[in-house]
């Protein structure tokens, strides 16, 4: 796959360098470079994105750790695979980990090995292979760039669909979730389940591997620890990175969900980090988005309204000091057939590159 060839394009949240203003919204970046804005392209496809840095305390200027991406991978004509990734980093290198995987995960799904598996219908195998290669890449790149993944990592949710298919697949690690929105006033149709260490199967795997699950003083909920040690107190049971507990049952193997589209053709899917879900239940989220649509809002505007509601809930706690990072993608379950972005004359047709992952000096960036 070459960036800018055929109908392929990619959007991701642009991570700043050095520092980031608390509660600021990140811009989305489109590759390859286009004559159109990101907003014009997303609106044409009926898509919405939102990524906001939270606030860890007064004067916080650390880089936010949530990120997201949308990738359309060319297939036949205007049809192809669509990949939506949302990630929530944690630890001192969490911002780097989430930024890396939202670009490498769709890249690995577009490689020869995974595309062959997708074409023969082995979707779960393709997603599992892509997640493994993403974890391997994260470890290797951390060594090359001197990032410490011992106590850092990222959760992820990846939604995949063939634009002419009747199903969507969602692969998840940790507490980043996908939610199929339904009718106003009703509980959403379908949802993934966050991977928490208090779930019986997750706890069993961790304890059988020699890890500990307990609720420490000063924390809410059970956490994962290296046996006999006070670290890392990890709140999720699956993640990319987190090398200190990789031998303690914290795995980077996704749980894959398959949802039928036919019965929910007019529905929307929300893929978002836990900052959006912490104080809003599924029905609140469902109704807020549908009310925004009823008022003529675009998916991006609807996401902003939803994120503002979540932010207000966070800031109502602890005297307005703390708010988690928030990131999400909102997409129609029914594929929207639309033309890809108008690419600038400068284009890449040589190196097999997806959004600069294998060629960091790509001129399209």
Short mmCIF file of C-alpha atoms in Angstrom, two decimals:
data_model
loop_
_atom_site.label_atom_id
_atom_site.label_comp_id
_atom_site.label_asym_id
_atom_site.label_seq_id
_atom_site.Cartn_x
_atom_site.Cartn_y
_atom_site.Cartn_z
CA UNK A 1 0.00 0.00 0.00
CA UNK A 2 1.32 3.46 -0.86
CA UNK A 3 0.14 6.57 0.87
CA UNK A 4 -1.92 8.62 -1.57
CA UNK A 5 -2.34 5.81 -4.09
CA UNK A 6 -5.82 4.95 -5.28
CA UNK A 7 -8.50 5.68 -2.71
CA UNK A 8 -6.38 5.41 0.44
CA UNK A 9 -6.24 8.17 3.03
CA UNK A 10 -5.54 8.56 6.74
CA UNK A 11 -6.50 11.00 9.52
CA UNK A 12 -4.90 11.10 12.96
CA UNK A 13 -4.77 13.46 15.92
CA UNK A 14 -1.70 15.69 15.71
CA UNK A 15 0.33 15.30 18.90
CA UNK A 16 2.25 18.46 19.91
CA UNK A 17 5.86 18.45 21.05
CA UNK A 18 7.13 19.77 24.36
CA UNK A 19 3.88 20.78 26.07
CA UNK A 20 0.12 21.06 25.63
CA UNK A 21 -2.41 23.46 27.10
CA UNK A 22 -4.83 21.85 29.54
CA UNK A 23 -8.36 21.20 28.20
CA UNK A 24 -7.30 22.14 24.65
CA UNK A 25 -8.67 20.37 21.57
CA UNK A 26 -6.19 18.88 19.13
CA UNK A 27 -6.36 19.37 15.41
CA UNK A 28 -6.77 16.36 13.16
CA UNK A 29 -4.23 15.81 10.39
CA UNK A 30 -4.96 14.41 6.93
CA UNK A 31 -2.52 12.34 4.88
CA UNK A 32 -1.69 12.53 2.06
CA UNK A 33 -1.79 16.30 1.93
CA UNK A 34 -4.92 17.57 0.28
CA UNK A 35 -6.48 20.67 -1.21
CA UNK A 36 -9.38 20.05 1.18
CA UNK A 37 -9.57 20.51 4.94
CA UNK A 38 -9.92 17.58 7.32
CA UNK A 39 -13.39 18.81 8.24
CA UNK A 40 -14.56 18.80 4.64
CA UNK A 41 -13.43 15.22 4.15
CA UNK A 42 -14.89 13.94 7.42
CA UNK A 43 -18.24 15.66 6.80
CA UNK A 44 -18.45 14.11 3.33
CA UNK A 45 -18.05 10.63 4.83
CA UNK A 46 -20.37 11.38 7.77
CA UNK A 47 -17.54 10.97 10.30
CA UNK A 48 -16.72 12.82 13.51
CA UNK A 49 -13.51 13.02 15.56
CA UNK A 50 -12.60 14.69 18.84
CA UNK A 51 -9.39 14.64 20.89
CA UNK A 52 -8.92 16.79 23.99
CA UNK A 53 -6.09 16.95 26.48
CA UNK A 54 -7.36 16.74 30.03
CA UNK A 55 -6.07 18.43 33.14
CA UNK A 56 -4.02 16.55 35.70
CA UNK A 57 -3.80 19.50 38.10
CA UNK A 58 -3.25 23.24 38.32
CA UNK A 59 -0.77 24.48 35.69
CA UNK A 60 -0.65 21.13 33.90
CA UNK A 61 1.15 21.38 30.54
CA UNK A 62 2.08 17.73 30.01
CA UNK A 63 1.20 16.20 26.65
CA UNK A 64 -2.19 14.52 26.49
CA UNK A 65 -2.14 10.74 26.13
CA UNK A 66 -5.24 10.00 24.02
CA UNK A 67 -5.08 9.66 20.25
CA UNK A 68 -7.14 8.42 17.31
CA UNK A 69 -7.01 7.62 13.62
CA UNK A 70 -9.26 6.91 10.65
CA UNK A 71 -7.84 4.98 7.69
CA UNK A 72 -9.48 4.12 4.38
CA UNK A 73 -7.45 1.42 2.65
CA UNK A 74 -8.10 1.10 -1.08
CA UNK A 75 -9.58 -2.09 -2.44
CA UNK A 76 -11.67 -2.24 -5.62
CA UNK A 77 -12.69 1.15 -7.01
CA UNK A 78 -14.25 3.26 -4.26
CA UNK A 79 -14.60 0.25 -1.97
CA UNK A 80 -12.08 -0.98 0.56
CA UNK A 81 -11.36 -1.60 4.23
CA UNK A 82 -12.00 1.10 6.81
CA UNK A 83 -10.02 1.12 10.06
CA UNK A 84 -10.92 3.28 13.08
CA UNK A 85 -8.54 3.31 16.06
CA UNK A 86 -8.81 5.08 19.42
CA UNK A 87 -6.08 4.77 22.07
CA UNK A 88 -5.55 5.91 25.66
CA UNK A 89 -1.95 6.03 26.86
CA UNK A 90 -0.72 5.88 30.45
CA UNK A 91 2.62 6.28 32.22
CA UNK A 92 5.41 8.69 31.39
CA UNK A 93 5.63 7.48 27.77
CA UNK A 94 1.91 6.92 27.29
CA UNK A 95 1.46 9.83 24.88
CA UNK A 96 4.13 8.41 22.61
CA UNK A 97 2.69 4.86 22.78
CA UNK A 98 -0.84 5.92 21.82
CA UNK A 99 0.44 8.15 19.01
CA UNK A 100 2.49 5.29 17.60
CA UNK A 101 -0.16 2.57 17.64
CA UNK A 102 -2.98 4.59 16.03
CA UNK A 103 -0.73 4.76 12.96
CA UNK A 104 0.94 1.34 13.02
CA UNK A 105 -2.18 -0.72 13.70
CA UNK A 106 -3.93 0.30 10.46
CA UNK A 107 -0.60 -0.03 8.65
CA UNK A 108 -0.18 -3.65 9.76
CA UNK A 109 -3.80 -4.42 8.87
CA UNK A 110 -2.98 -3.22 5.34
CA UNK A 111 0.06 -5.49 4.91
CA UNK A 112 0.06 -8.51 2.59
CA UNK A 113 -0.30 -11.06 5.38
CA UNK A 114 -3.31 -9.43 7.02
CA UNK A 115 -5.03 -8.45 3.79
CA UNK A 116 -4.88 -12.05 2.59
CA UNK A 117 -6.51 -13.16 5.84
CA UNK A 118 -9.19 -10.49 5.47
CA UNK A 119 -10.01 -11.53 1.90
CA UNK A 120 -10.58 -15.16 2.91
CA UNK A 121 -12.77 -14.12 5.85
CA UNK A 122 -10.28 -14.81 8.65
CA UNK A 123 -10.92 -11.40 10.18
CA UNK A 124 -10.21 -12.33 13.81
CA UNK A 125 -6.90 -13.91 12.79
CA UNK A 126 -5.96 -10.79 10.81
CA UNK A 127 -6.74 -8.51 13.72
CA UNK A 128 -4.84 -10.71 16.16
CA UNK A 129 -1.82 -10.72 13.84
CA UNK A 130 -1.95 -6.94 13.43
CA UNK A 131 -2.13 -6.41 17.20
CA UNK A 132 0.87 -8.70 17.73
CA UNK A 133 2.94 -6.86 15.12
CA UNK A 134 1.88 -3.54 16.65
CA UNK A 135 3.09 -4.68 20.08
CA UNK A 136 6.38 -5.91 18.60
CA UNK A 137 6.86 -2.65 16.72
CA UNK A 138 6.14 -0.61 19.86
CA UNK A 139 8.81 -2.46 21.79
CA UNK A 140 11.39 -2.15 19.03
CA UNK A 141 10.69 1.51 18.37
CA UNK A 142 10.85 2.28 22.10
CA UNK A 143 14.40 0.94 22.18
CA UNK A 144 15.37 2.92 19.07
CA UNK A 145 13.89 6.19 20.38
CA UNK A 146 14.76 5.63 24.06
CA UNK A 147 11.18 5.55 25.38
CA UNK A 148 10.61 3.50 28.53
CA UNK A 149 7.70 1.08 28.32
CA UNK A 150 8.35 -0.60 31.67
CA UNK A 151 5.47 1.23 33.34
CA UNK A 152 3.95 2.87 30.28
CA UNK A 153 1.58 1.66 27.59
CA UNK A 154 -1.76 2.24 25.93
CA UNK A 155 -5.20 0.74 25.58
CA UNK A 156 -6.84 0.53 22.15
CA UNK A 157 -10.05 -0.18 20.31
CA UNK A 158 -9.95 -0.88 16.59
CA UNK A 159 -13.10 -1.04 14.46
CA UNK A 160 -12.76 -2.66 11.04
CA UNK A 161 -15.24 -3.02 8.20
CA UNK A 162 -15.36 -3.76 4.50
CA UNK A 163 -17.27 -0.91 2.87
CA UNK A 164 -19.61 -3.33 1.07
CA UNK A 165 -19.92 -5.83 3.91
CA UNK A 166 -22.71 -6.64 6.35
CA UNK A 167 -20.58 -6.82 9.51
CA UNK A 168 -18.18 -4.75 11.57
CA UNK A 169 -15.46 -6.14 13.83
CA UNK A 170 -14.17 -4.43 16.96
CA UNK A 171 -10.92 -5.52 18.61
CA UNK A 172 -10.27 -4.12 22.07
CA UNK A 173 -7.50 -3.92 24.66
CA UNK A 174 -8.22 -2.38 28.05
CA UNK A 175 -10.97 0.11 28.83
CA UNK A 176 -11.29 1.94 25.50
CA UNK A 177 -14.75 1.01 24.25
CA UNK A 178 -17.08 0.84 21.25
CA UNK A 179 -20.80 1.53 21.58
CA UNK A 180 -23.53 1.00 18.98
CA UNK A 181 -26.00 3.84 19.45
CA UNK A 182 -29.72 3.15 19.14
CA UNK A 183 -33.04 4.91 19.54
CA UNK A 184 -33.53 7.89 21.87
CA UNK A 185 -34.58 6.92 25.37
CA UNK A 186 -33.31 3.36 25.01
CA UNK A 187 -30.15 1.56 26.07
CA UNK A 188 -27.72 1.29 23.12
CA UNK A 189 -27.89 -1.91 21.11
CA UNK A 190 -24.40 -3.31 21.55
CA UNK A 191 -21.25 -2.51 23.50
CA UNK A 192 -17.81 -3.94 24.08
CA UNK A 193 -16.78 -4.75 27.65
CA UNK A 194 -13.71 -3.04 29.18
CA UNK A 195 -10.90 -5.33 30.31
CA UNK A 196 -10.63 -4.81 34.06
CA UNK A 197 -8.66 -7.00 36.49
CA UNK A 198 -11.79 -7.67 38.60
CA UNK A 199 -13.41 -9.64 35.75
CA UNK A 200 -13.20 -13.35 36.71
CA UNK A 201 -11.47 -14.53 33.52
CA UNK A 202 -9.03 -11.61 33.52
CA UNK A 203 -8.20 -12.07 37.21
CA UNK A 204 -7.70 -15.81 36.72
CA UNK A 205 -5.22 -15.30 33.87
CA UNK A 206 -3.24 -12.69 35.83
CA UNK A 207 -3.07 -14.75 39.02
CA UNK A 208 -2.13 -17.93 37.13
CA UNK A 209 0.74 -15.99 35.53
CA UNK A 210 2.00 -14.92 38.98
CA UNK A 211 0.57 -11.39 39.10
CA UNK A 212 -1.51 -9.92 41.91
CA UNK A 213 -4.93 -8.26 41.76
CA UNK A 214 -5.90 -6.11 44.74
CA UNK A 215 -7.44 -2.77 45.66
CA UNK A 216 -4.69 -0.66 47.23
CA UNK A 217 -5.19 2.17 49.68
CA UNK A 218 -5.87 5.45 47.91
CA UNK A 219 -7.25 3.83 44.74
CA UNK A 220 -10.76 3.03 43.59
CA UNK A 221 -11.14 -0.45 42.14
CA UNK A 222 -8.78 -3.39 41.87
CA UNK A 223 -5.40 -3.02 40.19
CA UNK A 224 -2.70 -5.26 38.74
CA UNK A 225 0.63 -5.56 40.56
CA UNK A 226 3.86 -7.46 40.21
CA UNK A 227 3.68 -10.01 43.03
CA UNK A 228 4.92 -8.55 46.29
CA UNK A 229 5.61 -5.15 44.74
CA UNK A 230 3.82 -1.78 45.00
CA UNK A 231 3.76 -1.27 41.24
CA UNK A 232 2.42 -0.69 38.63
CA UNK A 233 -1.15 -0.54 40.07
CA UNK A 234 -2.51 -0.92 36.53
CA UNK A 235 -6.26 -0.38 36.23
CA UNK A 236 -6.68 -2.50 33.08
CA UNK A 237 -5.85 -6.14 32.40
CA UNK A 238 -4.83 -5.84 28.72
CA UNK A 239 -2.67 -3.21 27.04
CA UNK A 240 0.11 -2.51 24.59
CA UNK A 241 3.41 -1.93 26.41
CA UNK A 242 3.50 -2.17 30.24
CA UNK A 243 6.49 -4.49 30.10
CA UNK A 244 6.71 -4.79 33.91
CA UNK A 245 3.54 -6.90 33.93
CA UNK A 246 3.75 -8.67 30.58
CA UNK A 247 4.91 -11.81 32.42
CA UNK A 248 2.12 -11.28 34.96
CA UNK A 249 -0.80 -11.89 32.62
CA UNK A 250 -1.34 -8.38 31.20
CA UNK A 251 -1.56 -9.29 27.52
CA UNK A 252 -1.71 -7.41 24.22
CA UNK A 253 -4.07 -9.95 22.68
CA UNK A 254 -7.39 -8.33 21.73
CA UNK A 255 -10.90 -9.53 22.33
CA UNK A 256 -12.71 -9.39 18.98
CA UNK A 257 -16.41 -8.60 18.67
CA UNK A 258 -18.47 -9.04 15.48
CA UNK A 259 -21.64 -7.00 14.96
CA UNK A 260 -24.19 -7.48 12.19
CA UNK A 261 -25.01 -4.28 10.30
CA UNK A 262 -28.28 -5.25 8.61
CA UNK A 263 -30.54 -4.79 11.64
CA UNK A 264 -28.99 -1.43 12.56
CA UNK A 265 -28.34 0.25 9.21
CA UNK A 266 -29.23 3.75 10.43
CA UNK A 267 -27.27 3.49 13.68
CA UNK A 268 -23.98 5.15 14.62
CA UNK A 269 -20.98 3.69 16.38
CA UNK A 270 -18.97 5.57 18.99
CA UNK A 271 -15.39 4.44 19.70
CA UNK A 272 -13.94 6.38 22.64
CA UNK A 273 -11.57 6.40 25.59
CA UNK A 274 -12.70 5.95 29.19
CA UNK A 275 -12.57 9.69 29.82
CA UNK A 276 -15.87 9.91 27.96
CA UNK A 277 -17.51 7.01 29.79
CA UNK A 278 -16.42 7.61 33.39
CA UNK A 279 -19.38 9.78 34.46
CA UNK A 280 -21.80 9.29 31.56
CA UNK A 281 -23.77 6.09 31.26
CA UNK A 282 -24.52 4.51 27.91
CA UNK A 283 -28.07 5.91 27.77
CA UNK A 284 -26.82 9.46 28.47
CA UNK A 285 -24.30 9.14 25.67
CA UNK A 286 -26.84 7.68 23.29
CA UNK A 287 -29.43 10.43 23.90
CA UNK A 288 -26.89 13.28 23.80
CA UNK A 289 -25.63 12.25 20.36
CA UNK A 290 -29.10 11.65 18.94
CA UNK A 291 -30.35 15.00 20.26
CA UNK A 292 -27.40 16.71 18.59
CA UNK A 293 -28.23 15.02 15.29
CA UNK A 294 -31.88 16.02 15.65
CA UNK A 295 -30.67 19.62 16.00
CA UNK A 296 -28.77 19.41 12.71
CA UNK A 297 -25.29 18.95 14.17
CA UNK A 298 -22.50 17.18 12.29
CA UNK A 299 -20.90 14.08 13.86
CA UNK A 300 -17.86 16.15 14.92
CA UNK A 301 -20.11 18.79 16.50
CA UNK A 302 -22.11 16.05 18.24
CA UNK A 303 -18.89 14.59 19.65
CA UNK A 304 -17.83 18.00 20.93
CA UNK A 305 -21.17 18.41 22.74
CA UNK A 306 -20.74 14.96 24.26
CA UNK A 307 -17.14 15.67 25.30
CA UNK A 308 -18.15 19.00 26.86
CA UNK A 309 -20.73 17.15 28.94
CA UNK A 310 -18.12 14.62 30.07
CA UNK A 311 -15.61 17.41 30.82
CA UNK A 312 -18.16 19.24 32.96
CA UNK A 313 -18.80 16.04 34.91
CA UNK A 314 -15.07 15.57 35.54
CA UNK A 315 -14.55 19.18 36.64
CA UNK A 316 -17.51 18.99 39.02
CA UNK A 317 -15.35 16.59 41.05
CA UNK A 318 -12.28 17.59 43.11
CA UNK A 319 -12.99 21.34 42.92
CA UNK A 320 -12.48 21.48 39.18
CA UNK A 321 -8.84 20.35 39.32
CA UNK A 322 -8.88 17.09 37.37
CA UNK A 323 -10.25 16.00 34.00
CA UNK A 324 -9.18 12.93 32.06
CA UNK A 325 -8.10 13.10 28.41
CA UNK A 326 -10.99 12.45 26.02
CA UNK A 327 -10.86 11.08 22.47
CA UNK A 328 -13.47 9.55 20.22
CA UNK A 329 -14.57 8.69 16.71
CA UNK A 330 -18.22 8.71 15.63
CA UNK A 331 -19.18 6.90 12.43
CA UNK A 332 -22.36 5.79 10.68
CA UNK A 333 -22.78 2.03 10.70
CA UNK A 334 -23.94 2.24 7.10
CA UNK A 335 -21.02 2.98 4.76
CA UNK A 336 -21.17 6.38 3.09
CA UNK A 337 -20.01 6.18 -0.52
CA UNK A 338 -17.98 9.31 -1.21
CA UNK A 339 -14.92 10.39 -3.14
CA UNK A 340 -11.57 10.42 -1.32
CA UNK A 341 -9.67 13.65 -0.57
CA UNK A 342 -8.30 15.68 -3.46
CA UNK A 343 -4.56 14.99 -3.19
CA UNK A 344 -2.00 17.69 -3.93
CA UNK A 345 0.25 17.11 -6.92
CA UNK A 346 3.10 15.98 -4.71
CA UNK A 347 2.46 12.29 -4.07
CA UNK A 348 4.24 9.12 -3.06
CA UNK A 349 4.19 6.10 -5.35
CA UNK A 350 7.47 4.46 -4.44
CA UNK A 351 8.07 3.27 -0.87
CA UNK A 352 5.39 1.02 0.65
CA UNK A 353 4.46 3.58 3.25
CA UNK A 354 1.31 4.17 5.28
CA UNK A 355 1.14 7.65 6.86
CA UNK A 356 4.92 7.77 7.16
CA UNK A 357 5.22 4.77 9.47
CA UNK A 358 7.91 3.06 7.44
CA UNK A 359 9.28 6.23 5.88
CA UNK A 360 9.41 9.00 8.52
CA UNK A 361 10.85 11.52 6.05
CA UNK A 362 7.88 11.11 3.67
CA UNK A 363 7.36 14.36 1.73
CA UNK A 364 3.60 14.07 2.13
CA UNK A 365 3.95 14.86 5.81
#
